[in-house]
Short mmCIF file of C-alpha atoms in Angstrom, two decimals:
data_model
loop_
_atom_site.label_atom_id
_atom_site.label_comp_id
_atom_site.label_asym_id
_atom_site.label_seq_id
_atom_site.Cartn_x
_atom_site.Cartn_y
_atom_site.Cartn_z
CA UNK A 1 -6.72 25.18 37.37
CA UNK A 2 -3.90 22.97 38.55
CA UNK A 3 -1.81 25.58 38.95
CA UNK A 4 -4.14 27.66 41.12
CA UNK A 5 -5.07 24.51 43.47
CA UNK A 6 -0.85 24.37 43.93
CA UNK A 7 -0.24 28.05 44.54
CA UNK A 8 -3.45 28.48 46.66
CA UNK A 9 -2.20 25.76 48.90
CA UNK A 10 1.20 27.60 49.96
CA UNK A 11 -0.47 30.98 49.83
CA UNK A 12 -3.86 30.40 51.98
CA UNK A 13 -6.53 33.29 51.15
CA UNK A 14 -7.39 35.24 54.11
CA UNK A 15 -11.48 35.00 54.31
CA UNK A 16 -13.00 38.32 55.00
CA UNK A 17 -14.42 38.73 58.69
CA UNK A 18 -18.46 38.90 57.19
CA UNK A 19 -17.55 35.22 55.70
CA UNK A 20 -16.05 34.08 58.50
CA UNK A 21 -18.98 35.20 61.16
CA UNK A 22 -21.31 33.74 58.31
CA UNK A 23 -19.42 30.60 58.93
CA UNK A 24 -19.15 30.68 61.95
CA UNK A 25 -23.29 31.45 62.48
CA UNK A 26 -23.85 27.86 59.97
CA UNK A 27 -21.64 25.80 62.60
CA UNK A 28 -23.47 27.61 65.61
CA UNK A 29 -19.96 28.56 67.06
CA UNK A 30 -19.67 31.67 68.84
CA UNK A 31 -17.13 34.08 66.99
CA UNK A 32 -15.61 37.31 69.15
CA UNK A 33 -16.52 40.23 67.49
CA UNK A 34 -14.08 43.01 66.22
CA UNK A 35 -13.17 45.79 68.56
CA UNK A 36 -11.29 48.39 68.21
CA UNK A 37 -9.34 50.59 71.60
CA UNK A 38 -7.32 53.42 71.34
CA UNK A 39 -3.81 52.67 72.63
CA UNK A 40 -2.12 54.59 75.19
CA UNK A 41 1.78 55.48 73.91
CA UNK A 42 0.00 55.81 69.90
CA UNK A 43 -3.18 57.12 67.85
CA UNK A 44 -3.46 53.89 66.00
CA UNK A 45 -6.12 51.39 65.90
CA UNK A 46 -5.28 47.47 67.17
CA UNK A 47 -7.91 45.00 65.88
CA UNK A 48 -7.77 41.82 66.76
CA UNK A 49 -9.68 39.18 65.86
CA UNK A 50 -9.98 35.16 66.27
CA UNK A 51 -12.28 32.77 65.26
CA UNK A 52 -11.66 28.57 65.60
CA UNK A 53 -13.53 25.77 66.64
CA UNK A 54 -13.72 25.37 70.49
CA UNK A 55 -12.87 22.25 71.91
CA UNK A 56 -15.40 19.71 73.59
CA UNK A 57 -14.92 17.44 77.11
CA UNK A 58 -17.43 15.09 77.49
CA UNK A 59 -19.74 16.27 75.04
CA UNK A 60 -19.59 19.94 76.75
CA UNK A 61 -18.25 23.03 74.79
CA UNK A 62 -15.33 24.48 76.82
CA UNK A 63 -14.66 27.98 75.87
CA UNK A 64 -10.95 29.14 76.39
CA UNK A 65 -10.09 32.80 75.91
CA UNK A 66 -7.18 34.58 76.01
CA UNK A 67 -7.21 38.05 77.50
CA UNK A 68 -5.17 41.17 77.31
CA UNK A 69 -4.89 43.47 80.31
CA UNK A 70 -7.56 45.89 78.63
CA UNK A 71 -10.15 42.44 78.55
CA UNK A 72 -9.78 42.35 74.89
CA UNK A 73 -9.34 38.52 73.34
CA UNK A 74 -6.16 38.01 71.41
CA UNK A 75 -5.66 34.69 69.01
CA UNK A 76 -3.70 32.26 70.36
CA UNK A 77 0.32 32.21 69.75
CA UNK A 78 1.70 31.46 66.31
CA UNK A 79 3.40 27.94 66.20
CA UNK A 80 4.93 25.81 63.88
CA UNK A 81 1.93 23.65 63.59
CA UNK A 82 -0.70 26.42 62.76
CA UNK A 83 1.77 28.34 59.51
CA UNK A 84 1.97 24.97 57.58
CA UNK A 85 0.16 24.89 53.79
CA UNK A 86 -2.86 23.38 53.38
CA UNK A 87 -1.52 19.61 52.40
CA UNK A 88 -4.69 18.32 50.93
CA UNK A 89 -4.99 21.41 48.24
CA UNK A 90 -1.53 19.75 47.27
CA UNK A 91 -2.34 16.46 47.33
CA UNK A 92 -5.45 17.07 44.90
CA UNK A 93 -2.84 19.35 42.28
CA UNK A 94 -0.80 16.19 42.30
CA UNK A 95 -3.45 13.27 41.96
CA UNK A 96 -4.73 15.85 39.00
CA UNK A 97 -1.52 15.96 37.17
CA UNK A 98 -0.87 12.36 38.02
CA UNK A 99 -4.52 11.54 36.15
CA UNK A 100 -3.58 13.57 33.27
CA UNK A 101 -0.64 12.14 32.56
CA UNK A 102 -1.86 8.26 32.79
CA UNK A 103 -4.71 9.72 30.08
CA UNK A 104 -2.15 10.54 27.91
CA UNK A 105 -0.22 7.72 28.28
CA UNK A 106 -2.99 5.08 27.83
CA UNK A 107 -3.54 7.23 24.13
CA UNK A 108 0.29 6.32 23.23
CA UNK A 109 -0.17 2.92 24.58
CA UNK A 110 -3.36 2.02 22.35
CA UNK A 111 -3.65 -1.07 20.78
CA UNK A 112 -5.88 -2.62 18.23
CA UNK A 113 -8.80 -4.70 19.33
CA UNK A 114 -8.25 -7.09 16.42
CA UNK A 115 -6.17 -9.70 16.97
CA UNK A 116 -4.74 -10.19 13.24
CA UNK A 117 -3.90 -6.98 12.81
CA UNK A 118 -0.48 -5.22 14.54
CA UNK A 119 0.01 -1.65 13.92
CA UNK A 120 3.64 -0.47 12.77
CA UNK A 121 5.45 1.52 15.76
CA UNK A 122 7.11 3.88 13.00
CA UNK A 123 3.88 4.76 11.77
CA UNK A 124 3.91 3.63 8.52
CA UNK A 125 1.88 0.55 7.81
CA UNK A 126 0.77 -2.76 9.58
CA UNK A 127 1.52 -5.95 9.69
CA UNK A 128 -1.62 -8.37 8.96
CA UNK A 129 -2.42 -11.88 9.01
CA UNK A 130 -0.48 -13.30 11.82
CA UNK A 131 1.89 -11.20 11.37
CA UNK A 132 3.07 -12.39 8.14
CA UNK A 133 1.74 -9.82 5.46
CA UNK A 134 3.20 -6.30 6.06
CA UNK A 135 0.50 -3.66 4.23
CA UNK A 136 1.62 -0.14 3.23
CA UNK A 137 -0.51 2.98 1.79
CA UNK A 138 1.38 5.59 -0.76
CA UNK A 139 -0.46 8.35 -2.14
CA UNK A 140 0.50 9.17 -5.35
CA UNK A 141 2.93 12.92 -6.25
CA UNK A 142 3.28 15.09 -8.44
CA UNK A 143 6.69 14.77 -9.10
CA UNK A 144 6.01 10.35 -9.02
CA UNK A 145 4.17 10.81 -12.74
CA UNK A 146 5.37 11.07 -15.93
CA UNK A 147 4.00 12.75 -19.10
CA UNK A 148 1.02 10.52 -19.42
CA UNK A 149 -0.04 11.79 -16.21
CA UNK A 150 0.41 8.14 -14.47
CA UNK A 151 2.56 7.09 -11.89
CA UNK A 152 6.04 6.07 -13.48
CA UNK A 153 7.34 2.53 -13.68
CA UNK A 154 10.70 3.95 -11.66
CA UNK A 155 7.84 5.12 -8.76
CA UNK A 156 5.77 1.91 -8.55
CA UNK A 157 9.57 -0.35 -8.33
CA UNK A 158 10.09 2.34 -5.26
CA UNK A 159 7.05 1.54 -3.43
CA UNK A 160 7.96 -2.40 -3.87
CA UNK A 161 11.28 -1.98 -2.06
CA UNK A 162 10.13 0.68 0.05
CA UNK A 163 7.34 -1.43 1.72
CA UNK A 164 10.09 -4.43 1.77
CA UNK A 165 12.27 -2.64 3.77
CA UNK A 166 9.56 -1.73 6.26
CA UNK A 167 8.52 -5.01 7.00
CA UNK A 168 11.40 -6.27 7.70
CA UNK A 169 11.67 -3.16 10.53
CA UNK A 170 8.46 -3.63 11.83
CA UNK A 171 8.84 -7.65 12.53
CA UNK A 172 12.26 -6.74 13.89
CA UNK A 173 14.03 -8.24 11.65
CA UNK A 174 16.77 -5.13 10.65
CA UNK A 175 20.17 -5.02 12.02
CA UNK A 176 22.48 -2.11 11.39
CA UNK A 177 22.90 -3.13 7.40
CA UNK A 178 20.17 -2.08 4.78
CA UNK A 179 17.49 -4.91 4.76
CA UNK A 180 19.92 -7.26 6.60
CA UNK A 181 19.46 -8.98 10.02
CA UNK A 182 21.28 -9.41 12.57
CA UNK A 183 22.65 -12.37 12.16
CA UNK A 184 23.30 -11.39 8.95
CA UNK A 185 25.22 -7.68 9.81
CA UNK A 186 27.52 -10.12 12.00
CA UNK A 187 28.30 -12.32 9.12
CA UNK A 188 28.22 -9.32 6.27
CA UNK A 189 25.40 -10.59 4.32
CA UNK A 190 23.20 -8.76 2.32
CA UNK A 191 19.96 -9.76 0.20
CA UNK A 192 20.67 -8.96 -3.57
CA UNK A 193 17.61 -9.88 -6.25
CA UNK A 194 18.41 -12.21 -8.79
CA UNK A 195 15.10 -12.07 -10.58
CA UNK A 196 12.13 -9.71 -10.86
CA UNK A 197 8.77 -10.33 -12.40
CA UNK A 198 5.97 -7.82 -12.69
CA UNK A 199 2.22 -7.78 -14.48
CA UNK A 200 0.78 -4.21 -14.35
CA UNK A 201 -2.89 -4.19 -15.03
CA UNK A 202 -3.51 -0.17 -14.35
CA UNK A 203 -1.53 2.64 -13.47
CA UNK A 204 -2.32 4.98 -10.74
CA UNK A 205 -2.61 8.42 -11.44
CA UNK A 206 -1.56 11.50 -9.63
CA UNK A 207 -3.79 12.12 -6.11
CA UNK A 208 -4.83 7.95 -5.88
CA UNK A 209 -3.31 6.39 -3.02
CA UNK A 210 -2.29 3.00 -3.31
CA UNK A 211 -1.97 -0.03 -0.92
CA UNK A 212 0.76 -2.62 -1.06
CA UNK A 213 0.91 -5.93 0.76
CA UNK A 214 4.21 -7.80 0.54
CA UNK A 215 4.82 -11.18 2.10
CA UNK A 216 8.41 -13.52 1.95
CA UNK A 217 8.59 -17.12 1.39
CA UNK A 218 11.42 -19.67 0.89
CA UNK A 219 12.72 -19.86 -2.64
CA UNK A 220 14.66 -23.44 -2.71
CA UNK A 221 17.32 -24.29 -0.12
CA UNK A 222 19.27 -21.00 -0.40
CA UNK A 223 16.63 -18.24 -1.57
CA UNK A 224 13.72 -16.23 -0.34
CA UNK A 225 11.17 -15.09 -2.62
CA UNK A 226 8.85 -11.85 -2.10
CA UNK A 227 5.89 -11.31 -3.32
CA UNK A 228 3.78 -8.10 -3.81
CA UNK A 229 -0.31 -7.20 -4.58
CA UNK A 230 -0.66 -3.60 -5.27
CA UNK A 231 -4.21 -2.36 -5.12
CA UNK A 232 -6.35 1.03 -5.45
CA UNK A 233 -6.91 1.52 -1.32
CA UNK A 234 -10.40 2.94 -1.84
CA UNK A 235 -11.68 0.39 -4.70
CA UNK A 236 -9.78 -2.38 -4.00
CA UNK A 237 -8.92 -2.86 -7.90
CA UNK A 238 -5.70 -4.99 -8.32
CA UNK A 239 -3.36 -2.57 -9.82
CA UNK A 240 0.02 -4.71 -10.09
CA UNK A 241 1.51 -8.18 -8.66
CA UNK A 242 5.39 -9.03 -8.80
CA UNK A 243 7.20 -11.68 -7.43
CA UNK A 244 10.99 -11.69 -7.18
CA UNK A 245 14.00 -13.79 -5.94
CA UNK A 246 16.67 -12.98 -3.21
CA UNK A 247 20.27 -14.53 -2.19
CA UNK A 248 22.74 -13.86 0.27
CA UNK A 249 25.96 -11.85 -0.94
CA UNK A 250 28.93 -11.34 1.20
CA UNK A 251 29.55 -7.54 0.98
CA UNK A 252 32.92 -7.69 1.38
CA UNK A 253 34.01 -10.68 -1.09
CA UNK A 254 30.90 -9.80 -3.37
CA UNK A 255 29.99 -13.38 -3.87
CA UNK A 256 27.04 -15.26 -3.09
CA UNK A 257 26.44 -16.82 0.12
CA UNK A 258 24.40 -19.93 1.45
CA UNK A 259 22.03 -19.18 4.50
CA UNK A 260 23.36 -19.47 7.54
CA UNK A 261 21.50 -21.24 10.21
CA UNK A 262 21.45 -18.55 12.45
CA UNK A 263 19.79 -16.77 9.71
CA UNK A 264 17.77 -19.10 8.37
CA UNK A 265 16.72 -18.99 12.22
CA UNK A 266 16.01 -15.12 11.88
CA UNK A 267 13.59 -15.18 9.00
CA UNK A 268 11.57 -18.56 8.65
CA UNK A 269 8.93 -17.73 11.12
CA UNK A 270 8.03 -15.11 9.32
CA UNK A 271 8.25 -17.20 5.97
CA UNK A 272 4.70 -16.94 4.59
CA UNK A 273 3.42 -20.84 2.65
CA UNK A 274 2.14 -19.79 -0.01
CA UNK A 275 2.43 -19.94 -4.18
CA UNK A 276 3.93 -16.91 -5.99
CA UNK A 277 1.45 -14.36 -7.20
CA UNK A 278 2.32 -14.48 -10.54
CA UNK A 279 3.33 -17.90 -12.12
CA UNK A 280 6.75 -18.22 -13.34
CA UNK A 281 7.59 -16.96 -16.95
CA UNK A 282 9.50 -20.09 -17.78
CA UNK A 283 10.10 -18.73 -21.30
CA UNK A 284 14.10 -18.04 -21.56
CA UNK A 285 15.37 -14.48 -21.65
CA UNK A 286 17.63 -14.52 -25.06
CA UNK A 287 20.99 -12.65 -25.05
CA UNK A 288 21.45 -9.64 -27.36
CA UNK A 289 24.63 -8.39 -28.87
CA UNK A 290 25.36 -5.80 -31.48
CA UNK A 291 24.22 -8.03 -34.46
CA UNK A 292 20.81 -8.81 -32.47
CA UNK A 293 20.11 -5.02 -31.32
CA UNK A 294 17.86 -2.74 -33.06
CA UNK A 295 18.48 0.12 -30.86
CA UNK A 296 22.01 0.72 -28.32
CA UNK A 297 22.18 3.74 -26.16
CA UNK A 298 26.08 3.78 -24.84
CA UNK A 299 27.86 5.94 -22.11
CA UNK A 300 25.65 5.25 -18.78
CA UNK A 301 27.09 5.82 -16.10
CA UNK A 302 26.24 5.88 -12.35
CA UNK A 303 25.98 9.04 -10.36
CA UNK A 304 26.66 9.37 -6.71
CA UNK A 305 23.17 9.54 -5.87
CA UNK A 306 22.50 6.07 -7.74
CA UNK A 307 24.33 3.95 -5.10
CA UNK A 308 22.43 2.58 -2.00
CA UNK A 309 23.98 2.42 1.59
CA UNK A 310 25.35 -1.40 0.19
CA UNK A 311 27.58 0.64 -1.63
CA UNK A 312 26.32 -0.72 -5.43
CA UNK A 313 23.61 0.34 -7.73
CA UNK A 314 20.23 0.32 -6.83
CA UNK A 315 17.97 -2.56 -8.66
CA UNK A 316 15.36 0.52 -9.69
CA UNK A 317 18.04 2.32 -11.17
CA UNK A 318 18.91 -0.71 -13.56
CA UNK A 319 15.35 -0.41 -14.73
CA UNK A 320 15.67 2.95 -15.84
CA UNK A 321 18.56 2.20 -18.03
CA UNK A 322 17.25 -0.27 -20.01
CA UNK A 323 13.82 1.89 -21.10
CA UNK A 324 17.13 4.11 -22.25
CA UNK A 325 17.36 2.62 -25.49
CA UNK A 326 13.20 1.69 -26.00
CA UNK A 327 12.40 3.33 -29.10
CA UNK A 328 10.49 6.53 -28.75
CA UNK A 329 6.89 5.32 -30.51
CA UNK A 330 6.70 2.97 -28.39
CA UNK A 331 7.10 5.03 -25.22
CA UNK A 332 4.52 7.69 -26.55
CA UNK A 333 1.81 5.24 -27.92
CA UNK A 334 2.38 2.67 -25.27
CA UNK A 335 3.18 1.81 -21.90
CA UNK A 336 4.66 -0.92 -20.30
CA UNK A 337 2.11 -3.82 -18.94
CA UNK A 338 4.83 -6.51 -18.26
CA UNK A 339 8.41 -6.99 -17.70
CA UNK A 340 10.89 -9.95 -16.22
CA UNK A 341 14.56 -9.43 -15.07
CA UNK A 342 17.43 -11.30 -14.29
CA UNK A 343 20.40 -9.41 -12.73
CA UNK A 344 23.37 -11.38 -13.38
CA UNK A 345 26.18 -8.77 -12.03
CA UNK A 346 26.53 -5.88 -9.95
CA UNK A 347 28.20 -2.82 -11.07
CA UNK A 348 29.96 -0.08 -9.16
CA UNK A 349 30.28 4.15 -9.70
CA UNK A 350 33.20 3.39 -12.46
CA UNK A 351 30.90 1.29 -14.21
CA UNK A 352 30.33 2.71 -17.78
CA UNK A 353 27.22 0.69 -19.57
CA UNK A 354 25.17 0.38 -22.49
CA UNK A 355 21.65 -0.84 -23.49
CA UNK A 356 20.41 -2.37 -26.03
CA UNK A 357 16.87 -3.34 -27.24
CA UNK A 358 15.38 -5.54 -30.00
CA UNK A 359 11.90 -5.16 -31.20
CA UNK A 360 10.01 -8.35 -31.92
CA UNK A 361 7.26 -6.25 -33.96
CA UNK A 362 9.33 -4.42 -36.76
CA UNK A 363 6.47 -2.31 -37.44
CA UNK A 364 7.30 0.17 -34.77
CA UNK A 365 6.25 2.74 -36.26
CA UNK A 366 2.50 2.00 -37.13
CA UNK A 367 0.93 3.66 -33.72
CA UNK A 368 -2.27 2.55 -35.12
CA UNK A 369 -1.81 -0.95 -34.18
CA UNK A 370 -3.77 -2.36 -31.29
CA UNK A 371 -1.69 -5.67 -30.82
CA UNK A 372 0.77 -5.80 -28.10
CA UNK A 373 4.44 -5.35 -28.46
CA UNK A 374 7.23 -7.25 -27.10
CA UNK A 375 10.72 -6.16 -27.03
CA UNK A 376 14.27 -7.99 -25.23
CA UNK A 377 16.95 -5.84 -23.59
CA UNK A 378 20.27 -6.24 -22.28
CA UNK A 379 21.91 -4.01 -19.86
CA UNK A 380 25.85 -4.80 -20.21
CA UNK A 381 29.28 -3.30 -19.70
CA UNK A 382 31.51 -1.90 -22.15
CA UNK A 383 33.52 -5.19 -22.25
CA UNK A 384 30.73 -7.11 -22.58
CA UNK A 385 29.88 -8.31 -19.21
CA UNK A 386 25.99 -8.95 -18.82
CA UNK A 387 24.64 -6.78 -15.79
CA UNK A 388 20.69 -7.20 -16.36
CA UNK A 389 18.78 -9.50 -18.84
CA UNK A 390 15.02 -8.23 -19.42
CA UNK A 391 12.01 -8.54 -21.17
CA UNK A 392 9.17 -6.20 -21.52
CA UNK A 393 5.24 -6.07 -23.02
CA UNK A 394 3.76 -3.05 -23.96
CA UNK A 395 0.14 -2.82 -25.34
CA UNK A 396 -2.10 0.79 -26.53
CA UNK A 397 -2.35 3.48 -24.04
CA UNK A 398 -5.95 3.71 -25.13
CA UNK A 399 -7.31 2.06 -27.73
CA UNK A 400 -10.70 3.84 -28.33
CA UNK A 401 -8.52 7.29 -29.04
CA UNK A 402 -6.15 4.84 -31.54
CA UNK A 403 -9.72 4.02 -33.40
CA UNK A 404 -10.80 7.23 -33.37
CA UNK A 405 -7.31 8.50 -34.52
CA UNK A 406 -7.88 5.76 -37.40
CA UNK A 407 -11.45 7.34 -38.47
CA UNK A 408 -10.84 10.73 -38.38
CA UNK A 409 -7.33 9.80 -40.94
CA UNK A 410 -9.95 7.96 -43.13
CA UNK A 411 -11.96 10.89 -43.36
CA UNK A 412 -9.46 13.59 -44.32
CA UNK A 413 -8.36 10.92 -47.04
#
């Protein structure tokens, strides 16, 4: 429509004579009619024809009329003035475009009503309470479960650091460096986790989609801690809580690093006062060696794809390695309901490891048993140096099947 109001107003429509006579009938304006004289030096027909609005002096219609030498009226010359467009056709295709465009704009520019709640420019969650939780939905894959048909320990760790991450873009908080600030990309700092800590009440299964809040808070002088609530998005059920602990590391000596107070600047106002969401497991985290172990799984090494843009091995990854030397009953009959970390080293691509894993039930065997089983790991290099302390909880997959397992052994007995 726009583009007919813009090409009708540079290429006027020539009215038919009936319309214009009608026209000019409405407006009680005389009109000369359409005559038609054979010409003297040629057969051909001249019509001419002329209808505008005659002018008025003092109220009193003046008619002017131009005259050939045969008495027929002829229009009046062509000008300048009389072959321009139609502006105001114009005008109209350009206030519509004009209107169109503002719409469209004013649907990108659209903001929440609530106060409290400030959604993410990328698109990918919001930011809530003052600005100081960051919430993020994940919907469960195919390819994020494992055999049990639940979403894998590897996947939930993922969504943790993948919804950290985020909030630190959407409060405008990430410089050029993975995670880091600013101030932080100018002084080559990076955040590196000392300590994890995770309670896992349910696991989601493949289609559910899942909602993750994560907040930060200050963890002594020299920390931050981070805090996470994982919940069903449709239920609200409380699927899994973690808290962990973060230092500065320069990335180019590899040693740890106090805050800065341009930093410390940076991130405080968006520090969040509040107690962890899982109270600390003060118990101590024992260190295996091959007299301790029950089970050692040697030759890990890192793959290319392993490393994160810090250049050293991502935190997830680490947790993957030590379920490497889990014994295998307690992966099918079980599944993992609690686990604390403490990364004591980095390693790099050369790094060759090995894990090892001691059982504090020794009947591992008995998949009947409905108790809960606890079981210490170390994650170390081949000379020895400690890379990840851990321990982990693991209690029945489902205990009704284990009874009915029980019965139907009875039985056949």
């Amino acid at each position: 429509m726009v583009a007919t109001a813009a090409t009708s107003a540079f290429f006027p429509v020539t009215s038919s004579p009936d319309s214009s006579e009608l026209k000019s009938k409405k407006l009680g304006v005389g009109s000369t009619s359409l005559k038609s004289k054979p010409l003297a030096s040629s057969g051909s027909l001249q019509v001419k024809s002329n209808v505008q609005a005659l002018p008025k002096i003092n109220g009193s219609t003046v008619v002017e009329s131009l005259k050939n030498d045969d008495g027929v009226s002829s229009p009046p010359p062509r000008t300048f003035i009389n072959q321009l467009p139609d502006w105001s056709m114009l005008l109209a295709a350009i206030t519509t475009i004009f209107l169109a465009a503002e719409k469209q704009w004013m649907m990108l520019d659209w903001k929440p009503r609530r106060t409290d709640m400030v959604i993410d420019p990328f698109g990918i969650g919001k930011i809530v309470q003052d600005g100081l939780v960051y919430s993020q939905n994940f919907s469960i894959r195919s390819y994020e479960i494992g055999a049990d048909r639940t979403a894998s320990i590897e996947t939930l760790m993922n969504h943790l650091q993948e919804t950290a991450i985020n909030h630190c873009r959407s409060a405008g908080l990430l410089g050029e460096g993975f995670g880091a600030t600013p101030e932080m990309c100018k002084k080559n700092l990076i955040w590196v986790v000392t300590r994890m800590q995770v309670e896992i009440d349910s696991y989601p299964t493949w289609g559910d989609v899942v909602q993750v809040d994560t907040w930060a808070s200050a963890s002594g002088k020299n920390g931050m801690r981070r805090d996470w609530l994982v919940s069903n998005s449709e239920t609200g059920e409380i699927l899994t809580r973690a808290t962990s602990v973060w230092v500065m590391m320069n990335k180019l000596t590899r040693r740890l690093s106090k805050i800065p107070e341009e930093v410390r600047g940076e991130i405080e106002p968006f520090f969040m006062n509040s107690d962890p969401v899982l109270a600390e497991d003060s118990q101590k985290l024992v260190k295996l060696d091959d007299s301790t172990a029950e089970y050692v799984c040697k030759g890990l090494t890192p793959k290319w794809s392993d490393l994160d843009v810090n250049q050293h091995v991502n935190n997830v990854k680490y947790i993957g390695w030590i379920l490497e030397s889990a014994p295998l009953p307690i992966l099918e009959s079980r599944e993992l309901c609690s686990m604390t970390l403490e990364y004591r080293r980095e390693c790099g691509r050369d790094s060759v490891l090995q894990s090892l894993t001691a059982v504090s039930d020794s009947d591992v065997e008995n998949t009947r048993s409905f108790g809960e089983i606890n079981c210490q790991h170390l994650l170390r290099l081949e000379d020895g140096a400690e890379i990840v302390r851990g321990r982990t909880r693991w209690r029945p997959k489902d205990a009704k099947s284990f009874g009915n397992v029980g019965k139907i052994s009875a039985e056949r007995a």
